[in-house]
CSV table of C-alpha atoms and ligand atoms in Angstrom, one decimal:
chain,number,residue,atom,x,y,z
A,149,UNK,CA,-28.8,42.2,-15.2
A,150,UNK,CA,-27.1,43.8,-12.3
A,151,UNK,CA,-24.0,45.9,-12.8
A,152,UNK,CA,-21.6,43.3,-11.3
A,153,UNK,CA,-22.9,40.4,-14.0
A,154,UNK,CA,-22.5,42.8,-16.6
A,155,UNK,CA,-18.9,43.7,-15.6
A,156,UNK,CA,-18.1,39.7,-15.4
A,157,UNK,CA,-19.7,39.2,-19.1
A,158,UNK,CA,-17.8,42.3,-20.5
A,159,UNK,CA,-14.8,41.0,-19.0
A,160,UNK,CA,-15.5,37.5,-20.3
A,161,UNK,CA,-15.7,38.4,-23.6
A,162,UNK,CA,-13.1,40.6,-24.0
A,163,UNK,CA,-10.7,38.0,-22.8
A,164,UNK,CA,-12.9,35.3,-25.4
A,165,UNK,CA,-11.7,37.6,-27.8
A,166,UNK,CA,-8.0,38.3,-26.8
A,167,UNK,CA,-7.4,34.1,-26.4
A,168,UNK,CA,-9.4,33.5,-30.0
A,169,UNK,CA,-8.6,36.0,-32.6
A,170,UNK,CA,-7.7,33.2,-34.7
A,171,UNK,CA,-11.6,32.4,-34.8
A,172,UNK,CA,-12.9,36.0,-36.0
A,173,UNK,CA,-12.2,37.1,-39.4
A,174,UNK,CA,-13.6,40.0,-41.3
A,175,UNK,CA,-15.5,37.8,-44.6
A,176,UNK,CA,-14.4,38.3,-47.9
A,177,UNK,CA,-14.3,41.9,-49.5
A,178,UNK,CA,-14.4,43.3,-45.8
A,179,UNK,CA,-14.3,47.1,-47.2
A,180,UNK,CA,-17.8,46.8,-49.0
A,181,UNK,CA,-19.8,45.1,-45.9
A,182,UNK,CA,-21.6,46.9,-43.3
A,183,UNK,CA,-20.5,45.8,-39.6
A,184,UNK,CA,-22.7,46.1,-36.5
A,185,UNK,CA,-22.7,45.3,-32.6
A,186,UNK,CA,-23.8,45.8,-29.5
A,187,UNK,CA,-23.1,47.2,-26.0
A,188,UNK,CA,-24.1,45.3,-23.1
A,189,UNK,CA,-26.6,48.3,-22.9
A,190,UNK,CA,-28.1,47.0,-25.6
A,191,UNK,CA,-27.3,49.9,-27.9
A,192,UNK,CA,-26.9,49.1,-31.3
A,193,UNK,CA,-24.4,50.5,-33.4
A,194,UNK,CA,-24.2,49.8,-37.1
A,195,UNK,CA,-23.0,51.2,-40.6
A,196,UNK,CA,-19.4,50.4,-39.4
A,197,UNK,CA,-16.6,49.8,-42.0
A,198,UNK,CA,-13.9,47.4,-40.9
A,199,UNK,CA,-11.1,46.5,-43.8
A,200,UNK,CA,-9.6,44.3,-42.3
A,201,UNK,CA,-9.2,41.7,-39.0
A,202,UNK,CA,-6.5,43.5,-37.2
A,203,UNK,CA,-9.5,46.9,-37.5
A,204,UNK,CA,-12.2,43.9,-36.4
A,205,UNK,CA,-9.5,42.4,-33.3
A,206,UNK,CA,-9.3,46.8,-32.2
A,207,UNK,CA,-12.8,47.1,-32.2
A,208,UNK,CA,-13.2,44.5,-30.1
A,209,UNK,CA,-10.9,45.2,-27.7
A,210,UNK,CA,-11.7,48.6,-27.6
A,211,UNK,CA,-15.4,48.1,-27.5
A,212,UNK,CA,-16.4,45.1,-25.5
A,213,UNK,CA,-19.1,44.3,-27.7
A,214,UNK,CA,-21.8,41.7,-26.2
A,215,UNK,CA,-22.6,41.0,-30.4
A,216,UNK,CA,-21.4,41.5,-33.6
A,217,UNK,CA,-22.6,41.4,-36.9
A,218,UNK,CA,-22.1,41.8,-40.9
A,219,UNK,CA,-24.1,42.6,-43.4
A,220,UNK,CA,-24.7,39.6,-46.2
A,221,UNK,CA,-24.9,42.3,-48.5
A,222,UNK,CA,-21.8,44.4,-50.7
A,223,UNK,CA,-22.6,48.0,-50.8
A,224,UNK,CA,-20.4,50.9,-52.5
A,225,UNK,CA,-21.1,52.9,-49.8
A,226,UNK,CA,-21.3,50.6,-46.5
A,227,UNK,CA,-21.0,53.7,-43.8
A,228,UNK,CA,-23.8,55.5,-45.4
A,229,UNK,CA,-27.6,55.8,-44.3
A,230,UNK,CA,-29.5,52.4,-46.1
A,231,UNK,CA,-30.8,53.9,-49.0
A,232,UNK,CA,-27.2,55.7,-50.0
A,233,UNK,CA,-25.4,52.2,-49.6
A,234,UNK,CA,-25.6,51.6,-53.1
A,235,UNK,CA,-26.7,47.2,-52.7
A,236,UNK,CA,-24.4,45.6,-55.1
A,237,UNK,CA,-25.7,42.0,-54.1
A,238,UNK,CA,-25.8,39.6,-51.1
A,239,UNK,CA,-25.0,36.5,-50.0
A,240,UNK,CA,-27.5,33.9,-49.5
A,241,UNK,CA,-28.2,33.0,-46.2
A,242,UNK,CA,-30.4,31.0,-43.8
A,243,UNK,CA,-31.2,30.5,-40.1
A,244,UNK,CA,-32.6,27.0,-38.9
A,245,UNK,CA,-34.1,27.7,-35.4
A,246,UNK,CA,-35.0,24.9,-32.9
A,247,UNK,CA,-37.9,27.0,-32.1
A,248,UNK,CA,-39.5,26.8,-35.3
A,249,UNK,CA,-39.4,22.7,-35.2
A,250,UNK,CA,-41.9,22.8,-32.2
A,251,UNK,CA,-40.7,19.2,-30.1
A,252,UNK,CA,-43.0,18.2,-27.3
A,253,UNK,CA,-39.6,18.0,-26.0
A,254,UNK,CA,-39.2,21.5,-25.6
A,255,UNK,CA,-41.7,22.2,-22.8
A,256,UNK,CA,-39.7,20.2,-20.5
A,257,UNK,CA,-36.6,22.6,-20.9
A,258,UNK,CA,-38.6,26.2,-21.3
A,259,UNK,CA,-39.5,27.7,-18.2
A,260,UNK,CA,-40.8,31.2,-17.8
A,261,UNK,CA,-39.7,34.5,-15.5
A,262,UNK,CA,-43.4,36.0,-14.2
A,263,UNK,CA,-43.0,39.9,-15.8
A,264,UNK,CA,-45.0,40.5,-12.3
A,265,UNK,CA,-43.1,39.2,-9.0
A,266,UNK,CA,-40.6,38.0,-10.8
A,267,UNK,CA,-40.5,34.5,-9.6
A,268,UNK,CA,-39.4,31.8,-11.8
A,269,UNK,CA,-41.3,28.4,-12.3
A,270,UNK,CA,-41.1,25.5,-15.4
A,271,UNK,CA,-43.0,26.0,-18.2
A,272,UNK,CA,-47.1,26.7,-16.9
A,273,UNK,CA,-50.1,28.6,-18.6
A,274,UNK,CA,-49.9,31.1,-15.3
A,275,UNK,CA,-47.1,32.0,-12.6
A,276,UNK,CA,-47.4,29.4,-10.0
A,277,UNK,CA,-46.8,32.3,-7.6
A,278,UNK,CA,-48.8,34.9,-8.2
A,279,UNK,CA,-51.4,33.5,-10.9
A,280,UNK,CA,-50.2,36.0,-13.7
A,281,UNK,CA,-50.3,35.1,-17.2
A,282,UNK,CA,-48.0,38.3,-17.8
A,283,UNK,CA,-44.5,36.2,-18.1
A,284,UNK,CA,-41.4,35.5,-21.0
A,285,UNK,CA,-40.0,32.6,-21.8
A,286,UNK,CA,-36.6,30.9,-21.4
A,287,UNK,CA,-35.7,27.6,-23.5
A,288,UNK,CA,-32.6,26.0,-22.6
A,289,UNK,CA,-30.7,24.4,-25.1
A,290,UNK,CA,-31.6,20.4,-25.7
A,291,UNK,CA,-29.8,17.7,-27.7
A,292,UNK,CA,-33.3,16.2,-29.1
A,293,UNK,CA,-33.9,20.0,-30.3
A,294,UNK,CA,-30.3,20.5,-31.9
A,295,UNK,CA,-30.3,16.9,-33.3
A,296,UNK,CA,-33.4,18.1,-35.1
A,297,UNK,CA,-31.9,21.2,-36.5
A,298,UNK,CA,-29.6,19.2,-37.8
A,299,UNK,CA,-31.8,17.2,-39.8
A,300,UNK,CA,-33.0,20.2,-41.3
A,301,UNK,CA,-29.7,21.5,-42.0
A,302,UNK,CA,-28.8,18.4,-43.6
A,303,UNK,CA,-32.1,18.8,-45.9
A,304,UNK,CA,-30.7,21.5,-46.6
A,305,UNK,CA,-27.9,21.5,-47.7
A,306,UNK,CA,-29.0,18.6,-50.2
A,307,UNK,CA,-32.0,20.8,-51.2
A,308,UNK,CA,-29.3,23.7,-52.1
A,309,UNK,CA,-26.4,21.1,-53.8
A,310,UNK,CA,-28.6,18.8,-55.7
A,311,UNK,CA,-31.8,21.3,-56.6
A,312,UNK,CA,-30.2,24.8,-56.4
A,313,UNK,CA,-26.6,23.8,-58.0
A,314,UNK,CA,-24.8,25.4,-55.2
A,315,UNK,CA,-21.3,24.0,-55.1
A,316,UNK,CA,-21.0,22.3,-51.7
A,317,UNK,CA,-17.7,23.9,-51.0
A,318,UNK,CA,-19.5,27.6,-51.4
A,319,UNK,CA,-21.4,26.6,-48.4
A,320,UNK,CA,-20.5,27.1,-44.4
A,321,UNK,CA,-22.5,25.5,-42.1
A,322,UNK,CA,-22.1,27.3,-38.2
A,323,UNK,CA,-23.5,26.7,-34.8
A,324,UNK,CA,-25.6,29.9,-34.4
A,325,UNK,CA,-24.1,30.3,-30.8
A,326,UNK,CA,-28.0,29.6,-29.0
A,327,UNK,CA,-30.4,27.3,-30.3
A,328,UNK,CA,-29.8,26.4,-34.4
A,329,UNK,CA,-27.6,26.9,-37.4
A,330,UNK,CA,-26.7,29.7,-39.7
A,331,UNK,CA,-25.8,28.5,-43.2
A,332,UNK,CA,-23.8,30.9,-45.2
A,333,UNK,CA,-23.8,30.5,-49.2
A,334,UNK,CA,-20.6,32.8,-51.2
A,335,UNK,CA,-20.1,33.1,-54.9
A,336,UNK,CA,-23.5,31.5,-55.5
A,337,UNK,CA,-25.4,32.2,-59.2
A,338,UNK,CA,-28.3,33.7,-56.5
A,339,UNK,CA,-26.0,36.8,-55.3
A,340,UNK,CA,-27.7,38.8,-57.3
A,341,UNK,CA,-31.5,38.4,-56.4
A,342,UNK,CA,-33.6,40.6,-54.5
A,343,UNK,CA,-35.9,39.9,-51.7
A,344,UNK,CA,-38.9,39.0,-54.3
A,345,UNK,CA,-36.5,36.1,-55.7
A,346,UNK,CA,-35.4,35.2,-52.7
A,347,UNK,CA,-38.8,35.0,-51.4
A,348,UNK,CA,-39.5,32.1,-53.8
A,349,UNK,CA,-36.2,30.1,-53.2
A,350,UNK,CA,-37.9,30.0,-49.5
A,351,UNK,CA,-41.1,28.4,-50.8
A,352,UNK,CA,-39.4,26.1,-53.0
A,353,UNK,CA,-37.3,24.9,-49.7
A,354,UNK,CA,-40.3,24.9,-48.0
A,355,UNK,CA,-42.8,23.3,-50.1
A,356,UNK,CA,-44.7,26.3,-49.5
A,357,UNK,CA,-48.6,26.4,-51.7
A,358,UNK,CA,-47.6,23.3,-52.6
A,359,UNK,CA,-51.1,21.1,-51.2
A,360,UNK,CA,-50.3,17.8,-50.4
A,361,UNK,CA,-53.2,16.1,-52.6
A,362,UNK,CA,-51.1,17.9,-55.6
A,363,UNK,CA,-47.9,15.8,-54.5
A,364,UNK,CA,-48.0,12.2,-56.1
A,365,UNK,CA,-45.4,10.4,-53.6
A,366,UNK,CA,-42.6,9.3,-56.3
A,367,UNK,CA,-43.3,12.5,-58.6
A,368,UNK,CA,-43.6,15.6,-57.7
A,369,UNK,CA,-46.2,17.7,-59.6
A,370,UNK,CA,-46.7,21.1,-59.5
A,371,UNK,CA,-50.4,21.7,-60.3
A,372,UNK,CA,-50.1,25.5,-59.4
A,373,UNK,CA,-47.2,25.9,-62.1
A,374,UNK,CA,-45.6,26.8,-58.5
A,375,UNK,CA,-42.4,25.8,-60.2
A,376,UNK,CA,-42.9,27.6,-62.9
A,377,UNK,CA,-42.9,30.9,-61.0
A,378,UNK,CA,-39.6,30.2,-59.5
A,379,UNK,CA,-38.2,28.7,-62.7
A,380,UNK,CA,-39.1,31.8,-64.0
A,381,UNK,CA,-38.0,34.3,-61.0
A,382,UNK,CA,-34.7,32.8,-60.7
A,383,UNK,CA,-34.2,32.5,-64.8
A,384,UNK,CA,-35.4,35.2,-66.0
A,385,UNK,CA,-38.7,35.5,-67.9
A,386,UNK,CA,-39.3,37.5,-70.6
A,387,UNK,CA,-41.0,40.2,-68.7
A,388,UNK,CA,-38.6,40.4,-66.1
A,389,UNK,CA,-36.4,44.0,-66.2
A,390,UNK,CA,-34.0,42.6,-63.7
A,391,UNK,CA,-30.8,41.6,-65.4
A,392,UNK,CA,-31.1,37.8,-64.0
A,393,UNK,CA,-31.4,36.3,-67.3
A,394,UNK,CA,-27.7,35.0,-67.1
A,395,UNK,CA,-28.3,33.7,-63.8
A,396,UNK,CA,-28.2,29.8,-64.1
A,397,UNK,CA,-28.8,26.7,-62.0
A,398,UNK,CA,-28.7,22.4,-62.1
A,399,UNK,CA,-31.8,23.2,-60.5
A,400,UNK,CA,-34.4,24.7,-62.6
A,401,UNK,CA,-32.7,22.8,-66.0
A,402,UNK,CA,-33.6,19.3,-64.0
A,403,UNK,CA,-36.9,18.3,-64.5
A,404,UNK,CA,-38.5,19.5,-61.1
A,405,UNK,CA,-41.4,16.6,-61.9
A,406,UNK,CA,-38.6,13.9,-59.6
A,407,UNK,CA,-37.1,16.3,-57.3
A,408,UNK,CA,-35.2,13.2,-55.5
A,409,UNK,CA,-32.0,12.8,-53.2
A,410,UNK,CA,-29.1,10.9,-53.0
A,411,UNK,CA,-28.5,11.4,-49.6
A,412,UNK,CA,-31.2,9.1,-47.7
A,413,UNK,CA,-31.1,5.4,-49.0
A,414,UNK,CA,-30.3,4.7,-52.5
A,415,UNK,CA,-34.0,3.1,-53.6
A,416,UNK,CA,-36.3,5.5,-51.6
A,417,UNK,CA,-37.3,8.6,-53.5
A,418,UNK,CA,-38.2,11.5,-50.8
A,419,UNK,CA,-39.7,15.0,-51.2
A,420,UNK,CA,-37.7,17.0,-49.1
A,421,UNK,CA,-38.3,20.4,-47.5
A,422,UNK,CA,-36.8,22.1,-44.8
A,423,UNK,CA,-37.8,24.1,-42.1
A,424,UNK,CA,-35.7,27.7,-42.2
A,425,UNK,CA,-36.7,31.8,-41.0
A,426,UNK,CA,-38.2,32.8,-44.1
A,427,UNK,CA,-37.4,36.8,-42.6
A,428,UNK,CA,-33.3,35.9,-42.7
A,429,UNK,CA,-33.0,34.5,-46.1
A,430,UNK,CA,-35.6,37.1,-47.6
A,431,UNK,CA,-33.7,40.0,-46.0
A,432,UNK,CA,-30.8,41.5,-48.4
A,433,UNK,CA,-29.7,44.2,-46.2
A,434,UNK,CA,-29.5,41.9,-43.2
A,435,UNK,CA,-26.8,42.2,-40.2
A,436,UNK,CA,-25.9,38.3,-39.4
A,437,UNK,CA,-23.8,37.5,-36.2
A,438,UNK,CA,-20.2,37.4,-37.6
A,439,UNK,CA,-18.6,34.0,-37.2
A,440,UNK,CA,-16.5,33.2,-33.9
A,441,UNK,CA,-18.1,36.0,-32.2
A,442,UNK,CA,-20.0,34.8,-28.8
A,443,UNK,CA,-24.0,35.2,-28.7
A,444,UNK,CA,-25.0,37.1,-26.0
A,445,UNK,CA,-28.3,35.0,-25.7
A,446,UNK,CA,-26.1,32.2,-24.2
A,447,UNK,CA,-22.8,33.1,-24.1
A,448,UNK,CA,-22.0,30.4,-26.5
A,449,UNK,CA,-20.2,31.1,-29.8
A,450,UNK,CA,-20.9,31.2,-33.1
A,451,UNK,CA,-18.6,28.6,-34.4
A,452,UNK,CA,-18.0,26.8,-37.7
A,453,UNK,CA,-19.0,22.7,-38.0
A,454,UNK,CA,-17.0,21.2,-40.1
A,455,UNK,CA,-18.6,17.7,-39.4
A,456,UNK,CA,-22.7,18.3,-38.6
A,457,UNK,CA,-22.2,15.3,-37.3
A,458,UNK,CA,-20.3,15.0,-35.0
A,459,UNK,CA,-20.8,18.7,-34.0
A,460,UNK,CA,-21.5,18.8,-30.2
A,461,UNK,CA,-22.6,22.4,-29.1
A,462,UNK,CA,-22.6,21.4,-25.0
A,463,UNK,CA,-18.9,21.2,-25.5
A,464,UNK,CA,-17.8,22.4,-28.9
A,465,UNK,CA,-19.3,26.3,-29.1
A,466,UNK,CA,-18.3,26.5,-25.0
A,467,UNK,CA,-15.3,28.6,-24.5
A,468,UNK,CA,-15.4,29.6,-21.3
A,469,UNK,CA,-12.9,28.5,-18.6
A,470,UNK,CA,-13.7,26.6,-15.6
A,471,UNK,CA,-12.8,29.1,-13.1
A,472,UNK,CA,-15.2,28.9,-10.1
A,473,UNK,CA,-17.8,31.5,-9.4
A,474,UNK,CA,-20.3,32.2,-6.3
A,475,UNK,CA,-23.6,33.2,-8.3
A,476,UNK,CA,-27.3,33.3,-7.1
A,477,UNK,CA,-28.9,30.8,-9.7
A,478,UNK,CA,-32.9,31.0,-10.2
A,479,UNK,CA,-32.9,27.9,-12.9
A,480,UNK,CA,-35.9,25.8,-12.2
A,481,UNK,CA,-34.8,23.5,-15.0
A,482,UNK,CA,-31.5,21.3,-15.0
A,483,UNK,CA,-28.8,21.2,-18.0
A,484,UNK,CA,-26.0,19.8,-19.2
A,485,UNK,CA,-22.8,22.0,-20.6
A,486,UNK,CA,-19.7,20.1,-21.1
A,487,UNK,CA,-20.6,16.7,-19.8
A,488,UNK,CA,-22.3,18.0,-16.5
A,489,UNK,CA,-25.4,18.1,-14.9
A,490,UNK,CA,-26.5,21.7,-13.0
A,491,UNK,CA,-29.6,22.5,-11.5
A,492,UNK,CA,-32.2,22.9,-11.3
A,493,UNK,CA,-31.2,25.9,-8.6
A,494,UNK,CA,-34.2,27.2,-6.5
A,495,UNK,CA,-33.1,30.8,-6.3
A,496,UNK,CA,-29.6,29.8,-4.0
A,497,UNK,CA,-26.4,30.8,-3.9
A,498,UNK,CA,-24.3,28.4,-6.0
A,499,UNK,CA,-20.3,28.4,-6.6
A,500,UNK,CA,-19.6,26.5,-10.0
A,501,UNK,CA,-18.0,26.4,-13.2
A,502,UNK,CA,-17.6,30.1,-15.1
A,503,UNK,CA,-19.2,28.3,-18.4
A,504,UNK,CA,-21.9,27.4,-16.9
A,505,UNK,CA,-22.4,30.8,-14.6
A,506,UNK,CA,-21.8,32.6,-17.9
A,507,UNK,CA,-24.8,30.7,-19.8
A,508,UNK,CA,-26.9,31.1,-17.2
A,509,UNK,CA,-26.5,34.9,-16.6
A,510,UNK,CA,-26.5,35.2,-20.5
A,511,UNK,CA,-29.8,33.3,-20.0
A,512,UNK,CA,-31.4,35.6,-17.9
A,513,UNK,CA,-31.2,32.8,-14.7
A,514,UNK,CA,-28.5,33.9,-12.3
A,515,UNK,CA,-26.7,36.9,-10.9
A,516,UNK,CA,-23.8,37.4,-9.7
B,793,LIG,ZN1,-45.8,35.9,-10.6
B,794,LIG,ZN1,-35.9,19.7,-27.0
């Protein structure tokens, strides 16, 4: 990124964050989490203490961040190196990425920047420039892609209410700010586990070692006493020397045998799973973007859906203004960000809206 494009983005965001304080809020017991962000440089600084939002609303005023993050995890000690935080517990989390759902759609809006002359071309096996196969990637979002991570999200969210007991109020459901959804879980019975624990709560979403001849369609069977692990992990067995004896869910007290859900149609029984980042939910020391903060990969931010439904990210997790701007776009594929069409731009100089500039340059695609 040139120095002008990273002067417009740092002045961008800054003003993001002046207009929107309302959006960013330090979560709950601010004085035990561990904040982090970034510089445009890249730099990462973390192990940060902020008590409170007016210390969040300085530091980002002060230190035009291009991310910022918070731990999931409570320490005693959040300023300290990891191993002298002191982990208290964590909140469960989880990160449904488009990329992970693999849609044929998705070659049509990745394209890739050749690591070699630079050019940029739609998605082949080899620049059509210069015939390297030395390139990166760049996806763009898509509706067919985000619808999709909304399904999953939905699954989801019934997997955690009707088979974890989660309360339904405990859980936020946000736009991640690029390409997917962050769903964060408070005061859950699972604050307490560990990363072995958590581990399993993933394979139970994701019907992980669970063979398909072992799944009888209208009762689900657990050959490999799969559940019984879990059951056991998140109970409490009699070996276990982690206190997580008191720990208690709906979930492993219903008889696993129908796991079932209200949610599709009323006579069809259906064995869920959904498709999540085993790495985020596993991870108990992990530094998640902070909600309302923009995501540098896009320029989009990280915003709370209240309705999954109706949640549209084109227009809803778009804050920029509509200010024109002269940039030089190299965008081979076209888009769509609040209701209109760009590109594709064959490296030209193009004057248009600021959102879309912004998304773009966050996007690797255009200068100033
Ligand atoms: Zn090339
Ligand atoms: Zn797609």
């Amino acid at each position: 990124m040139n120095p002008s494009s990273r002067s417009l983005l740092e002045n961008t965001f800054k003003k993001y964050y002046f207009d929107n304080f309302d959006l960013l809020h330090v979560p709950s017991n601010p004085h035990e989490r561990e904040f982090a962000y970034k510089k445009f440089d890249s730099k990462l600084y973390r192990h940060i203490s902020l008590k409170s939002d007016k210390e969040l609303h300085l530091l980002l005023m002060t230190q035009t961040p291009s991310d910022i993050y918070c731990s999931n995890a409570r320490y005693s000690f959040p300023t300290l190196s990891m191993n002298e935080k002191d982990w208290k517990d964590a909140d469960l989390i989880f990160d449904i990425d488009s990329k992970d759902l693999q849609l044929p759609c998705r070659n049509f809006h990745t394209c890739i920047q050749c690591l070699d002359c630079n050019s940029f071309s739609t998605l082949c096996s080899r620049c059509p420039n210069c015939n390297s196969n030395h390139f990166k990637t760049i996806t763009l979002l898509c509706k067919h892609c985000i619808n999709a991570a909304k399904d999953e999200t939905k699954k989801l969210c019934v997997l955690l209410i009707d088979n974890l007991g989660i309360k339904k109020q405990n859980i936020f459901v946000y736009f991640s700010g690029n390409d997917g959804f962050h769903i964060h879980v408070i005061d859950s019975q699972y604050q307490n586990l560990g990363s072995r624990e958590r581990a399993d709560i993933v394979d139970y979403i994701m019907l992980h070692n669970m063979l398909p001849n072992t799944i009888n369609k209208n009762r689900l069977k657990f050959k490999n006493s799969k559940y019984n692990q879990i059951h056991n992990s998140i109970i409490g067995d009699k070996d276990s020397t982690k206190n997580i004896s008191t720990i208690k869910t709906n979930a492993v007290t219903k008889n696993i045998s129908t796991i079932k859900t209200n949610a599709v149609t009323k006579n069809t029984r259906y064995i869920i799973k959904s498709i999540i980042d085993p790495n985020v939910t596993i991870d108990v020391h992990r530094i998640f973007r902070l909600a309302g903060s923009i995501n540098s990969k896009s320029g989009m931010s990280k915003v709370r859906c209240k309705n999954l439904e109706l949640f549209d990210p084109f227009n809803d997790a778009c804050f920029m203004d509509e200010d024109p701007i002269k940039i030089r776009a190299n965008c081979p594929i076209k888009f769509i960000l609040k209701g209109k069409k760009f590109g594709p731009f064959k490296n030209e100089y193009v004057t248009i809206p600021k959102y879309a500039a912004i998304y773009m340059i966050c996007k690797g695609l255009a200068e100033i």
